[in-house]
CSV table of C-alpha atoms and ligand atoms in Angstrom, one decimal:
chain,number,residue,atom,x,y,z
A,1,MET,CA,31.9,-49.4,-10.0
A,2,SER,CA,32.9,-53.1,-10.2
A,3,ALA,CA,31.2,-55.0,-13.8
A,4,ARG,CA,28.5,-57.1,-13.3
A,5,LEU,CA,29.8,-60.6,-15.1
A,6,LEU,CA,28.6,-62.1,-18.5
A,7,ASP,CA,28.0,-65.3,-17.3
A,8,GLY,CA,29.4,-67.6,-20.8
A,9,ARG,CA,29.0,-70.9,-19.6
A,10,LYS,CA,24.9,-70.4,-17.8
A,11,ALA,CA,23.9,-68.7,-20.4
A,12,ALA,CA,25.5,-71.7,-23.1
A,13,ASP,CA,23.6,-73.8,-20.9
A,14,THR,CA,20.4,-72.4,-21.4
A,15,THR,CA,20.9,-73.0,-25.8
A,16,VAL,CA,22.1,-76.6,-25.7
A,17,GLU,CA,19.2,-77.6,-23.3
A,18,ARG,CA,17.0,-75.7,-25.6
A,19,VAL,CA,18.5,-77.5,-27.9
A,20,ARG,CA,18.3,-80.8,-26.4
A,21,GLN,CA,14.7,-80.5,-26.2
A,22,ALA,CA,13.8,-80.1,-29.8
A,23,VAL,CA,16.5,-82.5,-30.2
A,24,SER,CA,13.9,-85.3,-28.7
A,25,GLU,CA,11.1,-83.6,-29.6
A,26,ARG,CA,12.0,-84.3,-33.6
A,27,LEU,CA,13.1,-87.4,-32.5
A,28,ASP,CA,9.6,-88.6,-30.6
A,29,ALA,CA,8.4,-86.2,-34.1
A,30,GLY,CA,9.9,-89.2,-36.2
A,31,LEU,CA,12.3,-87.2,-37.0
A,32,SER,CA,16.2,-87.4,-37.6
A,33,ARG,CA,18.5,-87.0,-35.5
A,34,PRO,CA,20.8,-83.7,-36.6
A,35,GLY,CA,24.8,-84.8,-37.4
A,36,LEU,CA,27.1,-82.6,-37.6
A,37,ALA,CA,30.6,-83.3,-38.6
A,38,VAL,CA,34.5,-81.8,-37.8
A,39,ILE,CA,37.7,-82.1,-39.9
A,40,LEU,CA,40.4,-81.5,-37.8
A,41,VAL,CA,43.4,-82.0,-40.3
A,42,GLY,CA,46.7,-82.8,-38.6
A,43,ASP,CA,47.8,-82.4,-34.6
A,44,ASP,CA,47.6,-78.4,-33.2
A,45,ALA,CA,47.5,-79.5,-29.7
A,46,ALA,CA,44.8,-76.3,-29.2
A,47,SER,CA,42.3,-77.4,-31.9
A,48,ARG,CA,42.1,-80.4,-30.4
A,49,VAL,CA,40.8,-79.1,-27.1
A,50,TYR,CA,38.7,-77.1,-29.3
A,51,VAL,CA,37.4,-80.3,-31.4
A,52,ARG,CA,36.9,-82.0,-27.7
A,53,ASN,CA,34.6,-79.5,-26.1
A,54,LYS,CA,32.3,-79.4,-29.1
A,55,GLU,CA,31.9,-83.3,-29.3
A,56,LYS,CA,31.4,-82.7,-25.4
A,57,ALA,CA,28.2,-80.3,-26.6
A,58,CYS,CA,27.0,-82.3,-29.6
A,59,GLN,CA,26.4,-85.2,-26.3
A,60,ARG,CA,25.2,-83.0,-24.9
A,61,ALA,CA,22.4,-81.8,-27.2
A,62,GLY,CA,22.0,-85.1,-28.2
A,63,ILE,CA,22.7,-83.7,-31.5
A,64,ALA,CA,25.4,-86.7,-33.6
A,65,SER,CA,28.6,-86.1,-34.3
A,66,PHE,CA,31.2,-87.5,-36.7
A,67,VAL,CA,34.7,-86.5,-35.6
A,68,GLU,CA,37.3,-87.1,-38.4
A,69,THR,CA,41.2,-86.0,-37.9
A,70,LEU,CA,43.2,-86.4,-41.2
A,71,ASP,CA,47.2,-85.8,-41.8
A,72,VAL,CA,48.6,-82.9,-41.7
A,73,SER,CA,50.1,-84.6,-45.5
A,74,THR,CA,46.6,-84.2,-46.2
A,75,THR,CA,46.1,-82.6,-49.9
A,76,GLU,CA,43.8,-79.5,-50.4
A,77,GLN,CA,42.6,-81.7,-53.4
A,78,GLN,CA,41.5,-84.7,-50.7
A,79,LEU,CA,40.7,-82.3,-48.2
A,80,LEU,CA,38.4,-80.6,-50.9
A,81,GLU,CA,36.5,-84.2,-52.3
A,82,ARG,CA,36.3,-85.2,-48.3
A,83,VAL,CA,34.4,-82.4,-47.8
A,84,GLN,CA,32.4,-83.1,-50.9
A,85,GLN,CA,31.5,-86.2,-49.7
A,86,LEU,CA,29.9,-84.8,-46.3
A,87,ASN,CA,28.5,-82.4,-48.6
A,88,ALA,CA,26.0,-85.5,-49.6
A,89,ASP,CA,25.2,-87.6,-47.2
A,90,PRO,CA,22.1,-86.7,-45.5
A,91,ARG,CA,23.4,-88.1,-41.3
A,92,VAL,CA,25.5,-84.7,-41.8
A,93,HIS,CA,23.2,-81.2,-41.3
A,94,GLY,CA,26.6,-79.4,-40.8
A,95,ILE,CA,29.6,-79.8,-41.8
A,96,LEU,CA,33.1,-78.5,-40.4
A,97,VAL,CA,36.7,-78.1,-40.8
A,98,GLN,CA,39.1,-77.0,-36.8
A,99,LEU,CA,40.9,-73.9,-38.4
A,100,PRO,CA,43.6,-73.3,-39.0
A,101,VAL,CA,44.4,-75.6,-41.3
A,102,PRO,CA,48.2,-76.3,-43.2
A,103,ASP,CA,49.5,-74.2,-44.6
A,104,HIS,CA,49.6,-75.5,-48.1
A,105,ILE,CA,45.6,-76.1,-48.5
A,106,ASP,CA,44.1,-72.6,-48.8
A,107,GLN,CA,41.7,-72.2,-45.0
A,108,SER,CA,38.6,-69.1,-47.8
A,109,LEU,CA,39.0,-72.8,-50.7
A,110,VAL,CA,37.5,-74.4,-47.9
A,111,THR,CA,35.7,-73.3,-46.5
A,112,ASN,CA,33.9,-72.2,-49.3
A,113,SER,CA,33.4,-76.0,-50.6
A,114,ILE,CA,31.4,-76.1,-47.4
A,115,ASP,CA,27.2,-76.1,-48.8
A,116,PRO,CA,26.6,-72.6,-47.3
A,117,TRP,CA,23.4,-74.9,-45.3
A,118,LYS,CA,25.9,-76.8,-44.0
A,119,ASP,CA,28.3,-74.4,-43.0
A,120,VAL,CA,27.4,-73.6,-39.6
A,121,ASP,CA,30.5,-71.9,-38.1
A,122,GLY,CA,28.9,-69.1,-40.8
A,123,PHE,CA,32.2,-68.0,-42.5
A,124,HIS,CA,31.3,-69.3,-46.2
A,125,ALA,CA,31.5,-65.9,-47.8
A,126,GLU,CA,26.8,-66.7,-48.4
A,127,ASN,CA,26.6,-66.3,-45.5
A,128,VAL,CA,28.4,-63.9,-44.1
A,129,GLY,CA,27.3,-61.7,-47.1
A,130,ARG,CA,23.6,-62.3,-46.0
A,131,LEU,CA,24.1,-61.8,-43.0
A,132,ALA,CA,25.4,-58.2,-44.7
A,133,LEU,CA,22.4,-58.3,-46.4
A,134,ARG,CA,19.9,-59.0,-43.7
A,135,GLN,CA,18.6,-62.2,-45.4
A,136,LEU,CA,20.1,-64.5,-43.0
A,137,GLY,CA,21.5,-68.1,-43.7
A,138,LEU,CA,23.8,-69.7,-40.8
A,139,ARG,CA,25.8,-66.9,-38.5
A,140,PRO,CA,28.8,-67.2,-37.8
A,141,CYS,CA,29.3,-68.5,-34.6
A,142,THR,CA,31.6,-66.1,-32.3
A,143,PRO,CA,29.2,-63.3,-33.4
A,144,MET,CA,25.4,-64.9,-33.1
A,145,GLY,CA,26.8,-66.2,-29.6
A,146,ILE,CA,28.3,-62.7,-27.9
A,147,MET,CA,24.5,-61.9,-29.3
A,148,THR,CA,23.1,-64.3,-27.8
A,149,LEU,CA,24.7,-63.5,-24.2
A,150,LEU,CA,23.9,-59.9,-24.4
A,151,ARG,CA,20.1,-60.4,-25.5
A,152,GLN,CA,19.8,-63.7,-21.9
A,153,ASN,CA,21.5,-60.4,-20.0
A,154,GLY,CA,18.4,-58.1,-21.4
A,155,ILE,CA,21.8,-56.3,-23.1
A,156,GLU,CA,19.6,-54.9,-26.3
A,157,PRO,CA,22.0,-53.4,-28.3
A,158,LYS,CA,19.4,-51.6,-30.0
A,159,GLY,CA,21.1,-47.5,-30.5
A,160,MET,CA,24.0,-48.0,-28.6
A,161,HIS,CA,27.6,-46.2,-29.7
A,162,ALA,CA,28.8,-50.1,-29.8
A,163,VAL,CA,33.1,-50.0,-30.9
A,164,VAL,CA,34.7,-53.6,-32.3
A,165,VAL,CA,38.6,-54.1,-32.3
A,166,GLY,CA,39.6,-56.5,-34.6
A,167,ALA,CA,38.0,-56.6,-38.1
A,168,SER,CA,38.2,-60.6,-39.1
A,169,ASN,CA,36.3,-61.9,-41.1
A,170,ILE,CA,35.4,-64.8,-38.8
A,171,VAL,CA,35.2,-61.9,-35.3
A,172,GLY,CA,35.1,-58.3,-36.2
A,173,ARG,CA,33.4,-58.7,-39.4
A,174,PRO,CA,30.4,-60.3,-39.1
A,175,MET,CA,30.8,-58.9,-35.1
A,176,ALA,CA,30.2,-55.4,-36.5
A,177,LEU,CA,27.3,-57.0,-39.3
A,178,GLU,CA,25.3,-58.1,-36.3
A,179,LEU,CA,25.8,-54.9,-33.8
A,180,LEU,CA,24.3,-53.3,-37.4
A,181,LEU,CA,21.5,-55.3,-37.6
A,182,ALA,CA,20.6,-55.2,-34.4
A,183,GLY,CA,21.0,-51.1,-34.2
A,184,ALA,CA,24.0,-50.0,-32.9
A,185,THR,CA,25.8,-48.0,-34.5
A,186,VAL,CA,29.0,-49.2,-34.8
A,187,THR,CA,32.5,-48.0,-35.1
A,188,VAL,CA,35.7,-50.9,-36.1
A,189,THR,CA,39.4,-50.3,-35.2
A,190,HIS,CA,41.8,-52.6,-36.9
A,191,ARG,CA,45.6,-52.2,-37.0
A,192,PHE,CA,45.4,-48.9,-38.8
A,193,THR,CA,43.3,-46.9,-36.7
A,194,ARG,CA,44.6,-43.7,-35.1
A,195,ASP,CA,44.3,-43.7,-31.4
A,196,LEU,CA,42.4,-46.3,-30.6
A,197,ALA,CA,42.0,-44.9,-27.5
A,198,SER,CA,39.8,-41.7,-28.7
A,199,HIS,CA,37.5,-45.2,-30.2
A,200,VAL,CA,38.1,-46.8,-27.6
A,201,ARG,CA,36.2,-44.0,-25.0
A,202,GLN,CA,33.2,-44.1,-26.6
A,203,ALA,CA,31.6,-47.0,-27.0
A,204,GLU,CA,29.2,-47.8,-25.0
A,205,LEU,CA,29.7,-51.4,-25.3
A,206,LEU,CA,32.0,-52.8,-26.5
A,207,VAL,CA,33.5,-56.0,-28.6
A,208,VAL,CA,37.9,-56.7,-28.0
A,209,ALA,CA,39.1,-58.8,-30.6
A,210,VAL,CA,42.7,-58.9,-30.9
A,211,GLY,CA,44.6,-61.8,-30.2
A,212,LYS,CA,47.1,-59.4,-28.3
A,213,PRO,CA,46.9,-59.4,-24.3
A,214,ASN,CA,46.9,-55.2,-23.7
A,215,VAL,CA,46.0,-54.1,-26.9
A,216,VAL,CA,43.3,-51.9,-24.9
A,217,ASP,CA,43.7,-49.8,-21.6
A,218,GLY,CA,41.3,-50.7,-19.0
A,219,ASP,CA,41.1,-47.1,-18.1
A,220,TRP,CA,39.5,-46.6,-21.6
A,221,ILE,CA,36.7,-48.1,-20.5
A,222,ARG,CA,33.9,-45.4,-20.2
A,223,PRO,CA,32.0,-46.0,-17.2
A,224,GLY,CA,28.7,-47.9,-17.0
A,225,ALA,CA,29.9,-50.1,-20.8
A,226,VAL,CA,29.5,-53.0,-21.7
A,227,VAL,CA,33.1,-55.0,-23.0
A,228,VAL,CA,33.3,-58.6,-24.4
A,229,ASP,CA,36.8,-60.1,-24.5
A,230,VAL,CA,36.9,-62.3,-27.5
A,231,GLY,CA,40.7,-62.5,-27.1
A,232,ILE,CA,42.2,-65.7,-25.6
A,233,HIS,CA,45.8,-66.9,-24.6
A,234,ARG,CA,47.1,-69.4,-22.9
A,235,LEU,CA,49.7,-68.4,-20.3
A,236,GLU,CA,52.5,-70.8,-19.1
A,237,ASP,CA,50.8,-72.0,-16.2
A,238,GLY,CA,48.1,-73.0,-18.5
A,239,SER,CA,45.4,-71.0,-17.6
A,240,LEU,CA,43.5,-68.8,-19.6
A,241,ARG,CA,43.3,-64.9,-20.4
A,242,GLY,CA,41.6,-62.8,-22.5
A,243,ASP,CA,43.2,-59.3,-24.3
A,244,LEU,CA,41.9,-57.2,-22.1
A,245,ASP,CA,43.2,-56.6,-17.7
A,246,PHE,CA,40.1,-58.7,-16.8
A,247,GLU,CA,41.1,-55.9,-12.9
A,248,SER,CA,41.2,-53.0,-14.2
A,249,ALA,CA,38.9,-53.4,-17.4
A,250,LYS,CA,36.6,-54.0,-14.5
A,251,LYS,CA,36.6,-51.0,-12.7
A,252,ASN,CA,35.1,-49.0,-15.4
A,253,ALA,CA,32.6,-51.4,-17.0
A,254,GLY,CA,29.2,-51.7,-16.1
A,255,TRP,CA,29.2,-55.6,-17.7
A,256,ILE,CA,32.2,-57.7,-18.4
A,257,THR,CA,32.6,-61.7,-20.3
A,258,PRO,CA,35.3,-63.0,-18.6
A,259,VAL,CA,37.9,-65.5,-19.7
A,260,PRO,CA,37.9,-68.7,-19.2
A,261,GLY,CA,33.6,-68.8,-19.1
A,262,GLY,CA,32.9,-65.9,-21.1
A,263,VAL,CA,32.6,-65.4,-25.4
A,264,GLY,CA,34.1,-69.1,-25.9
A,265,PRO,CA,31.3,-71.0,-23.9
A,266,MET,CA,29.1,-69.4,-26.5
A,267,THR,CA,31.4,-69.9,-29.5
A,268,VAL,CA,29.8,-73.5,-28.8
A,269,ALA,CA,26.4,-72.6,-28.5
A,270,SER,CA,26.4,-71.3,-31.3
A,271,LEU,CA,27.4,-73.8,-33.4
A,272,ILE,CA,24.4,-76.6,-32.1
A,273,SER,CA,22.1,-74.2,-32.6
A,274,ASN,CA,23.2,-73.8,-35.9
A,275,THR,CA,23.6,-77.2,-36.4
A,276,LEU,CA,19.9,-77.5,-35.4
A,277,ILE,CA,19.1,-75.2,-37.7
A,278,ALA,CA,20.3,-76.3,-40.5
A,279,CYS,CA,18.8,-79.6,-39.8
A,280,GLU,CA,15.1,-78.2,-39.5
A,281,ARG,CA,16.6,-76.6,-43.2
A,282,PHE,CA,17.3,-79.6,-44.3
A,283,ASP,CA,13.5,-81.2,-43.5
A,284,GLY,CA,12.4,-79.0,-46.4
A,285,VAL,CA,14.2,-80.0,-48.2
A,286,ASP,CA,13.4,-82.8,-51.3
B,301,NAD,P1,43.0,-62.2,-36.6
B,301,NAD,O1,44.8,-61.9,-36.1
B,301,NAD,O2,42.4,-62.2,-37.8
B,301,NAD,O3,42.6,-60.3,-36.8
B,301,NAD,C1,43.0,-59.6,-36.0
B,301,NAD,C2,42.7,-58.4,-35.6
B,301,NAD,O4,43.1,-57.6,-34.7
B,301,NAD,C3,42.4,-57.6,-37.5
B,301,NAD,O5,41.9,-57.1,-37.4
B,301,NAD,C4,43.3,-56.3,-36.4
B,301,NAD,O6,43.3,-55.3,-37.6
B,301,NAD,C5,43.5,-56.3,-35.4
B,301,NAD,N1,44.2,-55.6,-34.9
B,301,NAD,C6,45.7,-55.8,-34.6
B,301,NAD,N2,46.0,-55.1,-33.9
B,301,NAD,C7,45.5,-54.0,-33.3
B,301,NAD,C8,46.3,-53.0,-33.2
B,301,NAD,N3,46.9,-52.6,-32.4
B,301,NAD,N4,45.3,-52.3,-32.5
B,301,NAD,C9,43.5,-52.1,-33.1
B,301,NAD,N5,43.4,-53.2,-34.1
B,301,NAD,C10,44.7,-54.8,-34.1
B,301,NAD,O7,42.4,-62.4,-34.9
B,301,NAD,P2,40.6,-63.1,-35.1
B,301,NAD,O8,41.3,-64.9,-35.6
B,301,NAD,O9,39.7,-62.1,-34.8
B,301,NAD,O10,41.0,-63.5,-33.4
B,301,NAD,C11,41.0,-62.7,-32.0
B,301,NAD,C12,41.1,-63.6,-30.6
B,301,NAD,O11,40.3,-64.2,-30.3
B,301,NAD,C13,42.5,-64.4,-30.7
B,301,NAD,O12,43.1,-64.7,-29.1
B,301,NAD,C14,41.5,-65.3,-30.8
B,301,NAD,O13,42.1,-67.4,-30.3
B,301,NAD,C15,40.9,-65.3,-30.4
B,301,NAD,N6,39.3,-65.8,-30.8
B,301,NAD,C16,37.9,-66.2,-30.1
B,301,NAD,C17,36.8,-67.1,-30.1
B,301,NAD,C18,36.2,-67.0,-29.3
B,301,NAD,O14,35.7,-68.5,-28.7
B,301,NAD,N7,36.7,-67.1,-27.4
B,301,NAD,C19,36.5,-67.1,-31.0
B,301,NAD,C20,37.7,-66.6,-32.5
B,301,NAD,C21,39.0,-66.0,-32.5
């Protein structure tokens, strides 16, 4: 068997086009243009690429983007004050502080200082709590993008046994909550899991988000499984690969995401969707 591709670029284009149309209709109706503020602290090369991709996606969707690059020496207090100003700025419907921030800044303190209804990354404790309680706010972008990618390809997780490898705050945990919300039976595995292979072998739907290549062996994949690889690794020649060995994983999988061109574009597409959702909600607030 050779797996069918879950094409993230194509699905992301569909999402961004849908947002572009909605923005254009808003403007025709005399409503405000959605605005996204992105703060980058320091000069991390990978972060700069991510921020540039987000800016480009905003342009395509007709969203105003306000990118600010702050010096690496910016203090936690200065960053918190800047977030407060953006919380109060009516042109800004979404705020994103690009992670990671430098070590002298408390990442969760900054994330939780963003107005939850402007938290378009969906990392605020309130937004993750809302997902857990089925009272949706702004949903964490990567898991939300994966759900969109599955559904755009006609894959319905309801009733499936889903296995998530990795339990981070931004990917693994909210991914498990999304799948539970969708009616899957969910197993979450992590660094303390014994016999990872035995769990992976049961997965009808497998999401791998570890950040280490080859933690999951392609031979463990159940024949016909839907396989989503979240990992991103830049190789010495500049090319990207995921956590899985794509060639061996695709032999058993029924569906598989490529890296690049799988989950990455869907994460950006979710950010664009969330900015529109935040803007639409703002319309209704005095
Ligand atoms: P993280 O380091 O915060 O979390 C890694 C998780 O993997 C932890 O829960 C840990 O317990 C688990 N883990 C570690 N070793 C393991 C093992 N041997 N077996 C099972 N679980 C193990 O990482 P993260 O922020 O969740 O990111 C994971 C990967 O996804 C990274 O490569 C990151 O670059 C990538 N990522 C991609 C996107 C995207 O849009 N494509 C978005 C976010 C993160």
